[in-house]
CSV table of C-alpha atoms in Angstrom, one decimal:
chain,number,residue,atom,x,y,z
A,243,UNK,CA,24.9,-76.1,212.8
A,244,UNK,CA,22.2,-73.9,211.4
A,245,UNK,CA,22.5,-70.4,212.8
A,246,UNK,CA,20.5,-67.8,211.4
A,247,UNK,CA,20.0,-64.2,212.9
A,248,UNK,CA,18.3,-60.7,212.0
A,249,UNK,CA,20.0,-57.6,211.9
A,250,UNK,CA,20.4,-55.5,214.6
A,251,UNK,CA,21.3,-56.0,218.6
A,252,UNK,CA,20.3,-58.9,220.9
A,253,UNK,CA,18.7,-59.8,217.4
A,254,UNK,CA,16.3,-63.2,217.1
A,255,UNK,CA,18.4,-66.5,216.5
A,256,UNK,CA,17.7,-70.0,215.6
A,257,UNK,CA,20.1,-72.6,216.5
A,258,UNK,CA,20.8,-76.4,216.5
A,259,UNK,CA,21.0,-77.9,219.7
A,260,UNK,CA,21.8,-82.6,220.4
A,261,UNK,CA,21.2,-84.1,223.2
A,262,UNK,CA,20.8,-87.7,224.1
A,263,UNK,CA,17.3,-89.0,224.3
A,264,UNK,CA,17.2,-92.4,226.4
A,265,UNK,CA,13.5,-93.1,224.7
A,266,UNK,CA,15.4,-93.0,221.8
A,267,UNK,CA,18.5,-94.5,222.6
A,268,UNK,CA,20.1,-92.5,220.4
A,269,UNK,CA,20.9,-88.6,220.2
A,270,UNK,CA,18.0,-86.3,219.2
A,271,UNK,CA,18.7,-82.6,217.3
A,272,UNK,CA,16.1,-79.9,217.4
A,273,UNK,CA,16.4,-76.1,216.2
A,274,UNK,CA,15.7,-73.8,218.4
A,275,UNK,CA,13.8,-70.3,217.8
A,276,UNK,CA,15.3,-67.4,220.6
A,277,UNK,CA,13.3,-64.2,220.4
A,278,UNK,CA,15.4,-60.6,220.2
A,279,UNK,CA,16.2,-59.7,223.7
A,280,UNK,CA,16.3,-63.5,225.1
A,281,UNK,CA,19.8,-63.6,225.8
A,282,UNK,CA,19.5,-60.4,228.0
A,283,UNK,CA,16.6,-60.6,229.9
A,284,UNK,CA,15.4,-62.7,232.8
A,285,UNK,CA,12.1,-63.7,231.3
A,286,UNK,CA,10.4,-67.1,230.8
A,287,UNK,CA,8.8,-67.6,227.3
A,288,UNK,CA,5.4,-69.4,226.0
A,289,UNK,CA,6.8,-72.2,223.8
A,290,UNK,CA,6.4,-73.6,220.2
A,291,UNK,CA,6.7,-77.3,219.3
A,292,UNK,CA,6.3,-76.8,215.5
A,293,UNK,CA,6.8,-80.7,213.8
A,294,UNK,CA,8.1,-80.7,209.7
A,295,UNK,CA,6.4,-83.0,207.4
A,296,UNK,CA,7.5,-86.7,206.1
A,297,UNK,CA,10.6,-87.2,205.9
A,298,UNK,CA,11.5,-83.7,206.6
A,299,UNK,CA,14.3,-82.0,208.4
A,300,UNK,CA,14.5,-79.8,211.3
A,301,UNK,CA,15.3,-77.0,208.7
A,302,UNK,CA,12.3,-77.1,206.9
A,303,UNK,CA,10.4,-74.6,209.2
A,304,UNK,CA,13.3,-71.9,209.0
A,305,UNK,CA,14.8,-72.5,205.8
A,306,UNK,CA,11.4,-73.6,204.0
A,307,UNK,CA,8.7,-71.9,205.6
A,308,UNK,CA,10.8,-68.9,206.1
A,309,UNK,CA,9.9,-69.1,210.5
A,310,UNK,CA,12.2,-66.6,212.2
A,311,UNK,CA,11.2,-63.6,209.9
A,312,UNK,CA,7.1,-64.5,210.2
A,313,UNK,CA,8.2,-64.7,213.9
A,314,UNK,CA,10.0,-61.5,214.5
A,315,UNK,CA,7.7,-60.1,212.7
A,316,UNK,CA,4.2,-61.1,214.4
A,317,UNK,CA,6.1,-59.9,217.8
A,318,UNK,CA,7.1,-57.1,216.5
A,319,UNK,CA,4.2,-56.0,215.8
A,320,UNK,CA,2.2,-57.5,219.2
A,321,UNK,CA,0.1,-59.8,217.0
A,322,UNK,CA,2.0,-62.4,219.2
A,323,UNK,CA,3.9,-62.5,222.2
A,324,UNK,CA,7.9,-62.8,222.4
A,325,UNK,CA,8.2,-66.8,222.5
A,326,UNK,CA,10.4,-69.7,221.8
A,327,UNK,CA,9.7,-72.1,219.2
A,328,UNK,CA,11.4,-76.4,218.9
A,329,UNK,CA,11.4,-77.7,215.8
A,330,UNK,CA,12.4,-81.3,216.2
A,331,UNK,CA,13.5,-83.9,213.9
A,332,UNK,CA,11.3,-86.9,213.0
A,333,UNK,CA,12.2,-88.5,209.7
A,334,UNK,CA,9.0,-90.6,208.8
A,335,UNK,CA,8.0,-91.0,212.4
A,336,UNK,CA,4.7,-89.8,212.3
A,337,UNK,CA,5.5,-88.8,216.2
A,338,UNK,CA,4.3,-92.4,217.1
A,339,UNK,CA,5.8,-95.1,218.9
A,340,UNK,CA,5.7,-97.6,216.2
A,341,UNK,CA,9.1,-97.1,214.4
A,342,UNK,CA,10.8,-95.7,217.3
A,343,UNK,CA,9.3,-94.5,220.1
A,344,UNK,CA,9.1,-91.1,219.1
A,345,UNK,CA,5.9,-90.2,221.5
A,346,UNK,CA,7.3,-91.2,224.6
A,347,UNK,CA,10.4,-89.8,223.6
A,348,UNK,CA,8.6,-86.1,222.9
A,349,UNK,CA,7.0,-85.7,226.4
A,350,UNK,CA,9.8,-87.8,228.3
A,351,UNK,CA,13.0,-86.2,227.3
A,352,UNK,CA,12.3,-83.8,224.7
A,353,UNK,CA,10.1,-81.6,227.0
A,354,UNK,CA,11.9,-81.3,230.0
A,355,UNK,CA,15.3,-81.2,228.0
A,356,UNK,CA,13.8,-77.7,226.5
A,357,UNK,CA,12.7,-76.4,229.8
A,358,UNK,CA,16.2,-77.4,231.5
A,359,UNK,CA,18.2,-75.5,229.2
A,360,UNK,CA,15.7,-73.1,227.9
A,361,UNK,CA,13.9,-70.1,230.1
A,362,UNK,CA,10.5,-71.3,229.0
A,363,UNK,CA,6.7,-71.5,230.8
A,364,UNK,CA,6.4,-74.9,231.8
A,365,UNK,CA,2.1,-74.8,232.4
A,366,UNK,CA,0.2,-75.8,229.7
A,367,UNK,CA,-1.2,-72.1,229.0
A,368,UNK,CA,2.6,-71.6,227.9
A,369,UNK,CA,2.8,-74.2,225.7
A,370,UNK,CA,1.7,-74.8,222.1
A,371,UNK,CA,2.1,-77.4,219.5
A,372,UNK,CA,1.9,-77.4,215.4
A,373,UNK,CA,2.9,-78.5,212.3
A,374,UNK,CA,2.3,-79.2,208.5
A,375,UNK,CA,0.9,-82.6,207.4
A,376,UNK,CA,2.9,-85.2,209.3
A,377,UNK,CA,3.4,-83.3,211.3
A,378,UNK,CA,-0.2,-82.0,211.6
A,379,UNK,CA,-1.1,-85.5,212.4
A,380,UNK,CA,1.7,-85.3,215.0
A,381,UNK,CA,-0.2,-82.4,216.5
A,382,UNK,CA,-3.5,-83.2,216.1
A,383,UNK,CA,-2.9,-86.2,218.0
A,384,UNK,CA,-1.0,-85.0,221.1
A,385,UNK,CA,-3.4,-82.3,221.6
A,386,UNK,CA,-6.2,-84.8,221.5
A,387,UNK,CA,-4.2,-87.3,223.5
A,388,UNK,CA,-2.4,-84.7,225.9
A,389,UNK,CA,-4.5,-82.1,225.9
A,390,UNK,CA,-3.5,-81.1,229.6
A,391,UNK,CA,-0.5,-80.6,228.0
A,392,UNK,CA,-1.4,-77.7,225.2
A,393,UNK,CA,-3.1,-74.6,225.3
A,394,UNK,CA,-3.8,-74.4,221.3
A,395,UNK,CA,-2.6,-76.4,218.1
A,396,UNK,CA,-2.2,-75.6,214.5
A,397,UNK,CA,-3.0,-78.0,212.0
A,398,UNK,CA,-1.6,-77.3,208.7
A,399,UNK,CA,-2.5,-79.5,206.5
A,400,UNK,CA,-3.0,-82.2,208.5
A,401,UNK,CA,-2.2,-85.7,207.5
A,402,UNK,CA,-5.2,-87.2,209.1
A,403,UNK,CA,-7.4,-89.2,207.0
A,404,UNK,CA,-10.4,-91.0,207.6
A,405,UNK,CA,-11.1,-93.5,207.9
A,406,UNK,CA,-7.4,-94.1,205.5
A,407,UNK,CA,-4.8,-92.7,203.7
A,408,UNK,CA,-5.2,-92.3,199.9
A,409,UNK,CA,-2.9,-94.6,197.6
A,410,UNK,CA,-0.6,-92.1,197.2
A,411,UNK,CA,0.0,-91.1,201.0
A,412,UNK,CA,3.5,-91.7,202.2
A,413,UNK,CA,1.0,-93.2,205.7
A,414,UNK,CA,1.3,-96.5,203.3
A,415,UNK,CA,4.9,-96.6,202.5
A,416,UNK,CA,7.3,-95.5,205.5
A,417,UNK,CA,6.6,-99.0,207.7
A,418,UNK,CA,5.4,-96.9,210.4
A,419,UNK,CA,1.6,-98.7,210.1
A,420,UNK,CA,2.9,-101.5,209.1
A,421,UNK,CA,5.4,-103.3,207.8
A,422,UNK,CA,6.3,-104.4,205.4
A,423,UNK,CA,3.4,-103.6,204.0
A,424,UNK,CA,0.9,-101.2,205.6
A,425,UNK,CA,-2.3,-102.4,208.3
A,426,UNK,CA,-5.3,-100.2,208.1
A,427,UNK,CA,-6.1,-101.5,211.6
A,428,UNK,CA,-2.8,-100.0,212.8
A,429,UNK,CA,-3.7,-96.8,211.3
A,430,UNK,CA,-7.0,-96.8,212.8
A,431,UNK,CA,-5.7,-97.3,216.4
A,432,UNK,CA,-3.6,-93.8,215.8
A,433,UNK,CA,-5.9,-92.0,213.8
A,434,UNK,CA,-8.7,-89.3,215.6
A,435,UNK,CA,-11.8,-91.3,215.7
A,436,UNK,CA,-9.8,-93.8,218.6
A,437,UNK,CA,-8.8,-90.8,220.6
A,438,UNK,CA,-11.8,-89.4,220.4
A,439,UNK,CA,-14.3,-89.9,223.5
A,440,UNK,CA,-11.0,-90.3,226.2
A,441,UNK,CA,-10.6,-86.8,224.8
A,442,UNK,CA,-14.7,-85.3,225.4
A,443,UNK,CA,-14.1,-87.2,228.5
A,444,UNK,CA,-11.5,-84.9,229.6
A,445,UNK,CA,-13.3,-81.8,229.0
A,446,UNK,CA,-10.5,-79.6,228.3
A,447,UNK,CA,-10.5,-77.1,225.5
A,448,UNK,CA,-7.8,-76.8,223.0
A,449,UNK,CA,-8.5,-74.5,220.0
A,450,UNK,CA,-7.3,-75.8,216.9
A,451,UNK,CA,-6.3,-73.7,213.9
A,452,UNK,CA,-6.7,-76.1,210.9
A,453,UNK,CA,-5.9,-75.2,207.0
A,454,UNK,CA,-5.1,-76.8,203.6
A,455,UNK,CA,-4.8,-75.7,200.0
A,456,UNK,CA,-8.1,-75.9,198.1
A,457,UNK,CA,-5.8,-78.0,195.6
A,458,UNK,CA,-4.3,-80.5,197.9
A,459,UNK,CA,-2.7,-83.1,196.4
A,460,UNK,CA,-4.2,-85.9,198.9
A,461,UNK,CA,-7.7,-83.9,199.4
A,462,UNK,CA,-6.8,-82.8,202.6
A,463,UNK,CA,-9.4,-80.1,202.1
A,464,UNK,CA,-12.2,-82.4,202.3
A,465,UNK,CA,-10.2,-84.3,205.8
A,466,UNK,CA,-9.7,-81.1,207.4
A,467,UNK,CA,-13.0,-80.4,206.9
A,468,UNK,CA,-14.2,-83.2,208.3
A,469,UNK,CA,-12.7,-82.8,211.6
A,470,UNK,CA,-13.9,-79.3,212.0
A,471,UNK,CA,-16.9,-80.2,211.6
A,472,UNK,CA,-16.5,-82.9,214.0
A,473,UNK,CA,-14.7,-79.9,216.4
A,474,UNK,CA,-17.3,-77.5,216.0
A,475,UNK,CA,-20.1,-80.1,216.5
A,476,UNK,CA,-18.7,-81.0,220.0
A,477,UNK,CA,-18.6,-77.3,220.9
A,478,UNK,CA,-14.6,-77.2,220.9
A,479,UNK,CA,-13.1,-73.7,219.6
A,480,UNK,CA,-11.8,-73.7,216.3
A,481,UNK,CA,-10.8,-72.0,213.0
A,482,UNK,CA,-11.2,-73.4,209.7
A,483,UNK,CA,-9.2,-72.3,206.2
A,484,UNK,CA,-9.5,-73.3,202.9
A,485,UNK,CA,-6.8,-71.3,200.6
A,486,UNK,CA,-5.7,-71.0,197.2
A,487,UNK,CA,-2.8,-73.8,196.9
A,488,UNK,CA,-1.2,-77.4,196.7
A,489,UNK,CA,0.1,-79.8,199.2
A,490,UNK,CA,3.4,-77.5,199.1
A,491,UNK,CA,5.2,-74.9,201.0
A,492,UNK,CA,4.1,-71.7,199.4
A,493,UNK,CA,0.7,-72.4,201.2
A,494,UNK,CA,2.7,-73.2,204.6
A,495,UNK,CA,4.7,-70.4,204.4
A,496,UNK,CA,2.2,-68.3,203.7
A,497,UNK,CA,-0.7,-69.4,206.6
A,498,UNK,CA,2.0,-69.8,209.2
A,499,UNK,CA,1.9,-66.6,210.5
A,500,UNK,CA,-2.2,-66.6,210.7
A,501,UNK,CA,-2.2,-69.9,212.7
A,502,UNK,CA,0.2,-68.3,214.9
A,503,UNK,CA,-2.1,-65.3,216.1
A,504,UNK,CA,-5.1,-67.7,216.5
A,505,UNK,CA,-3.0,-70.0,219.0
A,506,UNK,CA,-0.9,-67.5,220.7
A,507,UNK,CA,-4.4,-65.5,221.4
A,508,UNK,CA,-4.9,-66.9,225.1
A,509,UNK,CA,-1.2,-68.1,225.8
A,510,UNK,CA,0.6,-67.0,228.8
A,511,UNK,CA,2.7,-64.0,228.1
A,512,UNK,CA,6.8,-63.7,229.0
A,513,UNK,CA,6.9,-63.4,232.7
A,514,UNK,CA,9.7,-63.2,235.4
């Protein structure tokens, strides 16, 4: 079990929790974020769904990208409010139902096995959702698909190319679109441009917060881009950075904490 916590009283934690997801037909682990002063207050929190990249762990975010301490110390300093943050596990998913139904899964037992055991905002203007490249595509897509569901998303380099994956893209090698070798039709039935119009038809704003390294090893510079552009031209609220950096955790790590105060900016705050 991962257990990390600051120093001092009723500090912040982050801990492991199982349960059994019947989507899945299989247990499902998630870590948990707990702001300081959750275990003795009354209070229900906004909420975090933060996603890890390919074939990453629920670990990367605190281990990695170094989440509790850019956490405790954005509330700490009011930038955002107290909230909890999930960070699931997904393997090479790409939070589709193609490999396992990882989708239905999310909003079907995932969700409502957080806000039984967790004191968490159950509207959407108390819920969030982000993640880095997988799991920015994992994002960008239920926000676009869902977006009743979220109030604001960040999209860290997000994995979402158009119209496909570049030869070196793990998109083309994990038998997610595909298999056993990978369908550029399948890819294009998941990808933004098919979500699209159901989503204009909706009418429902859902700022975006959308980065990559100006040295990204798969050009995601030039795909985020893209779908700024494509945000921006449709009048939906967003924020665009380009920054110094790879396809790699020192640029995660280090823009976490900015796409943070841009989603949390119209969240519901703690409340009884």
């Amino acid at each position: 079990m991962l257990l990390l916590a600051s120093a001092g009283a009723q500090a912040s934690s982050i801990t492991n929790v199982e349960f059994q997801s019947p989507a899945l037909g299989r247990a499902w682990n998630y870590n948990v974020y707990l702001p300081t002063g959750y275990e003795t207050s009354s209070l229900r929190y906004p909420v975090l769904y933060l996603l890890h990249g390919n074939d990453g762990h629920r670990n990367d975010w605190p281990v990695k990208g170094r989440i509790q301490a850019t956490a405790d110390a954005l509330i700490a300093s009011g930038d955002i409010p107290p909230a909890i943050i999930i960070m699931p596990d997904a393997g090479t998913t790409w939070f589709v139902d193609l490999k396992e139904k990882v989708e239905t899964a999310f909003f079907a037992d995932l969700i409502p096995q957080v806000q039984k055991r967790f004191r968490t905002l159950t509207g959407r203007d108390g819920r969030l959702v982000g993640g880095l490249s997988m799991g920015g595509y994992g994002a960008m897509r239920f926000a676009l698909k869902y977006p009743e569901k979220f109030q604001a998303a960040a999209l860290l380099s997000p994995a979402i190319y158009n119209p496909e994956p570049p030869a070196t893209s793990s998109a083309r090698f994990v038998k997610v679109f595909g298999s056993p070798d990978f369908d550029p039709a399948i890819w294009k039935a998941h990808n933004y441009p098919a979500l699209w119009d159901e989503f204009l038809k909706k009418n429902i704003k859902v700022p975006m917060y959308i980065n990559s390294g100006d040295d990204d090893d798969f050009m995601i510079e030039s795909e985020a881009t893209q779908f700024y552009a494509l945000l921006r031209k449709n009048k939906q609220p967003a924020e665009l950075r380009i920054v110094n950096g790879a396809h790699a955790w020192p640029v995660w790590e280090s823009t976490i904490g900015d796409a943070l105060k841009y989603i949390f900016q119209t969240v519901r705050r703690p409340e009884q």
